[in-house]
PDB file of C-alpha atoms in Angstrom:
ATOM      1  CA  VAL A   1     -89.060  84.174  74.164  1.00  0.00           C
ATOM      2  CA  GLN A   2     -92.011  84.910  72.463  1.00  0.00           C
ATOM      3  CA  LEU A   3     -92.886  88.765  72.337  1.00  0.00           C
ATOM      4  CA  GLN A   4     -95.962  90.137  70.944  1.00  0.00           C
ATOM      5  CA  ALA A   5     -96.390  94.057  70.358  1.00  0.00           C
ATOM      6  CA  SER A   6     -99.689  95.617  70.285  1.00  0.00           C
ATOM      7  CA  GLY A   7    -101.630  98.709  70.258  1.00  0.00           C
ATOM      8  CA  GLY A   8    -100.633 100.181  67.206  1.00  0.00           C
ATOM      9  CA  GLY A   9    -102.981 101.968  64.779  1.00  0.00           C
ATOM     10  CA  SER A  10    -103.854 105.710  63.487  1.00  0.00           C
ATOM     11  CA  VAL A  11    -103.774 108.792  65.226  1.00  0.00           C
ATOM     12  CA  GLN A  12    -103.471 112.425  64.115  1.00  0.00           C
ATOM     13  CA  ALA A  13    -100.043 114.571  64.905  1.00  0.00           C
ATOM     14  CA  GLY A  14    -100.367 115.645  68.497  1.00  0.00           C
ATOM     15  CA  GLY A  15    -102.186 112.596  69.719  1.00  0.00           C
ATOM     16  CA  SER A  16    -101.410 109.585  72.132  1.00  0.00           C
ATOM     17  CA  MET A  17    -100.790 106.080  71.846  1.00  0.00           C
ATOM     18  CA  GLY A  18    -100.103 103.284  74.065  1.00  0.00           C
ATOM     19  CA  LEU A  19     -98.273 100.243  72.809  1.00  0.00           C
ATOM     20  CA  SER A  20     -97.897  96.866  74.821  1.00  0.00           C
ATOM     21  CA  CYS A  21     -95.286  94.388  74.665  1.00  0.00           C
ATOM     22  CA  ALA A  22     -96.401  90.742  76.016  1.00  0.00           C
ATOM     23  CA  ALA A  23     -94.202  88.105  76.670  1.00  0.00           C
ATOM     24  CA  SER A  24     -94.475  84.453  77.151  1.00  0.00           C
ATOM     25  CA  GLY A  25     -92.268  81.318  77.422  1.00  0.00           C
ATOM     26  CA  ARG A  26     -89.936  82.915  80.165  1.00  0.00           C
ATOM     27  CA  ALA A  27     -90.194  85.736  82.841  1.00  0.00           C
ATOM     28  CA  LEU A  28     -89.089  89.119  81.650  1.00  0.00           C
ATOM     29  CA  SER A  29     -88.238  90.006  85.120  1.00  0.00           C
ATOM     30  CA  PHE A  30     -84.351  89.807  84.924  1.00  0.00           C
ATOM     31  CA  TYR A  31     -83.799  91.501  81.293  1.00  0.00           C
ATOM     32  CA  THR A  32     -83.562  94.439  79.861  1.00  0.00           C
ATOM     33  CA  VAL A  33     -86.504  95.092  76.961  1.00  0.00           C
ATOM     34  CA  GLY A  34     -86.304  97.360  74.144  1.00  0.00           C
ATOM     35  CA  TRP A  35     -88.560  99.126  71.623  1.00  0.00           C
ATOM     36  CA  PHE A  36     -87.456 100.100  68.320  1.00  0.00           C
ATOM     37  CA  ARG A  37     -88.987 101.124  65.015  1.00  0.00           C
ATOM     38  CA  GLN A  38     -88.641 100.982  61.309  1.00  0.00           C
ATOM     39  CA  ALA A  39     -90.358 103.337  59.272  1.00  0.00           C
ATOM     40  CA  PRO A  40     -90.541 102.764  55.214  1.00  0.00           C
ATOM     41  CA  GLY A  41     -87.576 102.679  53.577  1.00  0.00           C
ATOM     42  CA  LYS A  42     -85.492 103.051  56.724  1.00  0.00           C
ATOM     43  CA  GLU A  43     -83.437 101.414  59.178  1.00  0.00           C
ATOM     44  CA  ARG A  44     -84.343  99.655  62.367  1.00  0.00           C
ATOM     45  CA  GLU A  45     -84.051 102.550  65.202  1.00  0.00           C
ATOM     46  CA  PHE A  46     -83.972 102.717  68.907  1.00  0.00           C
ATOM     47  CA  VAL A  47     -86.561 104.010  70.565  1.00  0.00           C
ATOM     48  CA  SER A  48     -86.166 103.232  74.379  1.00  0.00           C
ATOM     49  CA  SER A  49     -85.037 100.440  76.613  1.00  0.00           C
ATOM     50  CA  ILE A  50     -86.176  99.779  80.375  1.00  0.00           C
ATOM     51  CA  THR A  51     -83.955  97.536  82.760  1.00  0.00           C
ATOM     52  CA  TRP A  52     -85.227  94.475  84.957  1.00  0.00           C
ATOM     53  CA  ASN A  53     -84.909  97.309  87.612  1.00  0.00           C
ATOM     54  CA  GLY A  54     -86.696 100.337  86.174  1.00  0.00           C
ATOM     55  CA  ASN A  55     -84.055 102.572  84.861  1.00  0.00           C
ATOM     56  CA  ALA A  56     -85.166 103.899  81.350  1.00  0.00           C
ATOM     57  CA  TYR A  57     -83.432 105.138  78.259  1.00  0.00           C
ATOM     58  CA  TYR A  58     -84.706 107.236  75.210  1.00  0.00           C
ATOM     59  CA  ALA A  59     -83.648 107.952  71.761  1.00  0.00           C
ATOM     60  CA  ASP A  60     -83.174 111.873  71.582  1.00  0.00           C
ATOM     61  CA  SER A  61     -85.975 112.073  69.060  1.00  0.00           C
ATOM     62  CA  VAL A  62     -88.646 110.665  71.568  1.00  0.00           C
ATOM     63  CA  LYS A  63     -87.313 111.967  74.732  1.00  0.00           C
ATOM     64  CA  GLY A  64     -89.891 113.870  76.636  1.00  0.00           C
ATOM     65  CA  ARG A  65     -92.984 112.611  74.678  1.00  0.00           C
ATOM     66  CA  ILE A  66     -92.386 108.494  75.191  1.00  0.00           C
ATOM     67  CA  THR A  67     -92.581 106.670  78.504  1.00  0.00           C
ATOM     68  CA  ILE A  68     -91.648 103.293  78.847  1.00  0.00           C
ATOM     69  CA  SER A  69     -92.712 101.119  81.801  1.00  0.00           C
ATOM     70  CA  ARG A  70     -92.924  97.590  82.902  1.00  0.00           C
ATOM     71  CA  ASP A  71     -94.853  95.338  84.695  1.00  0.00           C
ATOM     72  CA  ASN A  72     -92.617  92.328  85.584  1.00  0.00           C
ATOM     73  CA  ALA A  73     -95.522  90.649  87.539  1.00  0.00           C
ATOM     74  CA  LYS A  74     -97.807  90.859  84.324  1.00  0.00           C
ATOM     75  CA  ASN A  75     -94.756  89.702  82.029  1.00  0.00           C
ATOM     76  CA  MET A  76     -95.746  93.070  80.162  1.00  0.00           C
ATOM     77  CA  VAL A  77     -93.738  96.055  79.207  1.00  0.00           C
ATOM     78  CA  TYR A  78     -95.289  99.338  77.886  1.00  0.00           C
ATOM     79  CA  LEU A  79     -94.606 102.145  75.514  1.00  0.00           C
ATOM     80  CA  GLN A  80     -96.842 105.531  76.210  1.00  0.00           C
ATOM     81  CA  MET A  81     -96.420 108.009  73.065  1.00  0.00           C
ATOM     82  CA  ASN A  82     -97.490 111.383  73.702  1.00  0.00           C
ATOM     83  CA  THR A  83     -97.445 114.443  71.210  1.00  0.00           C
ATOM     84  CA  LEU A  84     -96.952 111.954  68.354  1.00  0.00           C
ATOM     85  CA  LYS A  85     -95.533 113.436  65.283  1.00  0.00           C
ATOM     86  CA  LEU A  86     -95.855 112.618  61.376  1.00  0.00           C
ATOM     87  CA  GLU A  87     -92.189 111.183  61.510  1.00  0.00           C
ATOM     88  CA  ASP A  88     -93.247 108.486  64.281  1.00  0.00           C
ATOM     89  CA  THR A  89     -94.822 106.688  61.659  1.00  0.00           C
ATOM     90  CA  ALA A  90     -93.167 103.023  61.838  1.00  0.00           C
ATOM     91  CA  VAL A  91     -93.649  99.529  62.701  1.00  0.00           C
ATOM     92  CA  TYR A  92     -92.630  99.531  66.343  1.00  0.00           C
ATOM     93  CA  PHE A  93     -91.003  96.099  67.960  1.00  0.00           C
ATOM     94  CA  CYS A  94     -90.468  95.065  71.157  1.00  0.00           C
ATOM     95  CA  ALA A  95     -87.043  92.917  72.034  1.00  0.00           C
ATOM     96  CA  VAL A  96     -85.412  91.484  74.937  1.00  0.00           C
ATOM     97  CA  HIS A  97     -81.953  92.559  75.328  1.00  0.00           C
ATOM     98  CA  ALA A  98     -78.869  89.956  75.337  1.00  0.00           C
ATOM     99  CA  ILE A  99     -75.647  92.000  76.005  1.00  0.00           C
ATOM    100  CA  GLY A 100     -73.959  95.466  74.992  1.00  0.00           C
ATOM    101  CA  ASN A 101     -75.299  98.546  74.218  1.00  0.00           C
ATOM    102  CA  TYR A 102     -79.097  99.389  74.799  1.00  0.00           C
ATOM    103  CA  ASP A 103     -79.537 101.404  71.559  1.00  0.00           C
ATOM    104  CA  ASP A 104     -78.163  98.412  69.411  1.00  0.00           C
ATOM    105  CA  ALA A 105     -80.484  96.288  67.511  1.00  0.00           C
ATOM    106  CA  SER A 106     -77.660  93.876  67.251  1.00  0.00           C
ATOM    107  CA  ARG A 107     -77.538  93.261  70.935  1.00  0.00           C
ATOM    108  CA  TYR A 108     -81.163  92.149  71.348  1.00  0.00           C
ATOM    109  CA  ALA A 109     -81.817  88.333  71.136  1.00  0.00           C
ATOM    110  CA  TYR A 110     -85.661  88.140  70.737  1.00  0.00           C
ATOM    111  CA  TRP A 111     -87.863  90.153  68.675  1.00  0.00           C
ATOM    112  CA  GLY A 112     -91.615  90.330  68.263  1.00  0.00           C
ATOM    113  CA  GLN A 113     -93.735  91.016  65.412  1.00  0.00           C
ATOM    114  CA  GLY A 114     -94.500  94.691  65.560  1.00  0.00           C
ATOM    115  CA  THR A 115     -97.057  96.812  65.427  1.00  0.00           C
ATOM    116  CA  LEU A 116     -97.651  99.751  63.125  1.00  0.00           C
ATOM    117  CA  VAL A 117     -98.193 102.913  64.251  1.00  0.00           C
ATOM    118  CA  THR A 118     -99.305 105.597  61.498  1.00  0.00           C
ATOM    119  CA  VAL A 119     -99.551 109.157  62.436  1.00  0.00           C
ATOM    120  CA  SER A 120    -101.211 111.466  60.011  1.00  0.00           C
ATOM    121  CA  SER A 121    -101.852 115.485  59.743  1.00  0.00           C
TER     122      SER A 121
END
């Protein structure tokens, strides 16, 4: 599976941004897909994941501000981010889950290149 995250850019704090994850090579229909992020000098951290049938999970730090969704027909997963904070600045990655805990990056088998989100004051 090849994944490509897109939609990043610069936004002011309090603003919104939508990210997309496009998959090719295999249908995402039966997979859980997750979003992770990595800020400079920090470890990659879980943001959100969505199961094949639409069950969504969120990190506490983004709960209420971020919504994950998917369109299996288009082989796409989306991340809508609202009320962005400075600490949301990071490279955002989408990944296909393999086995185990959804919030554990090591449990994901395929990763996209990432897209940079910069939140400024």
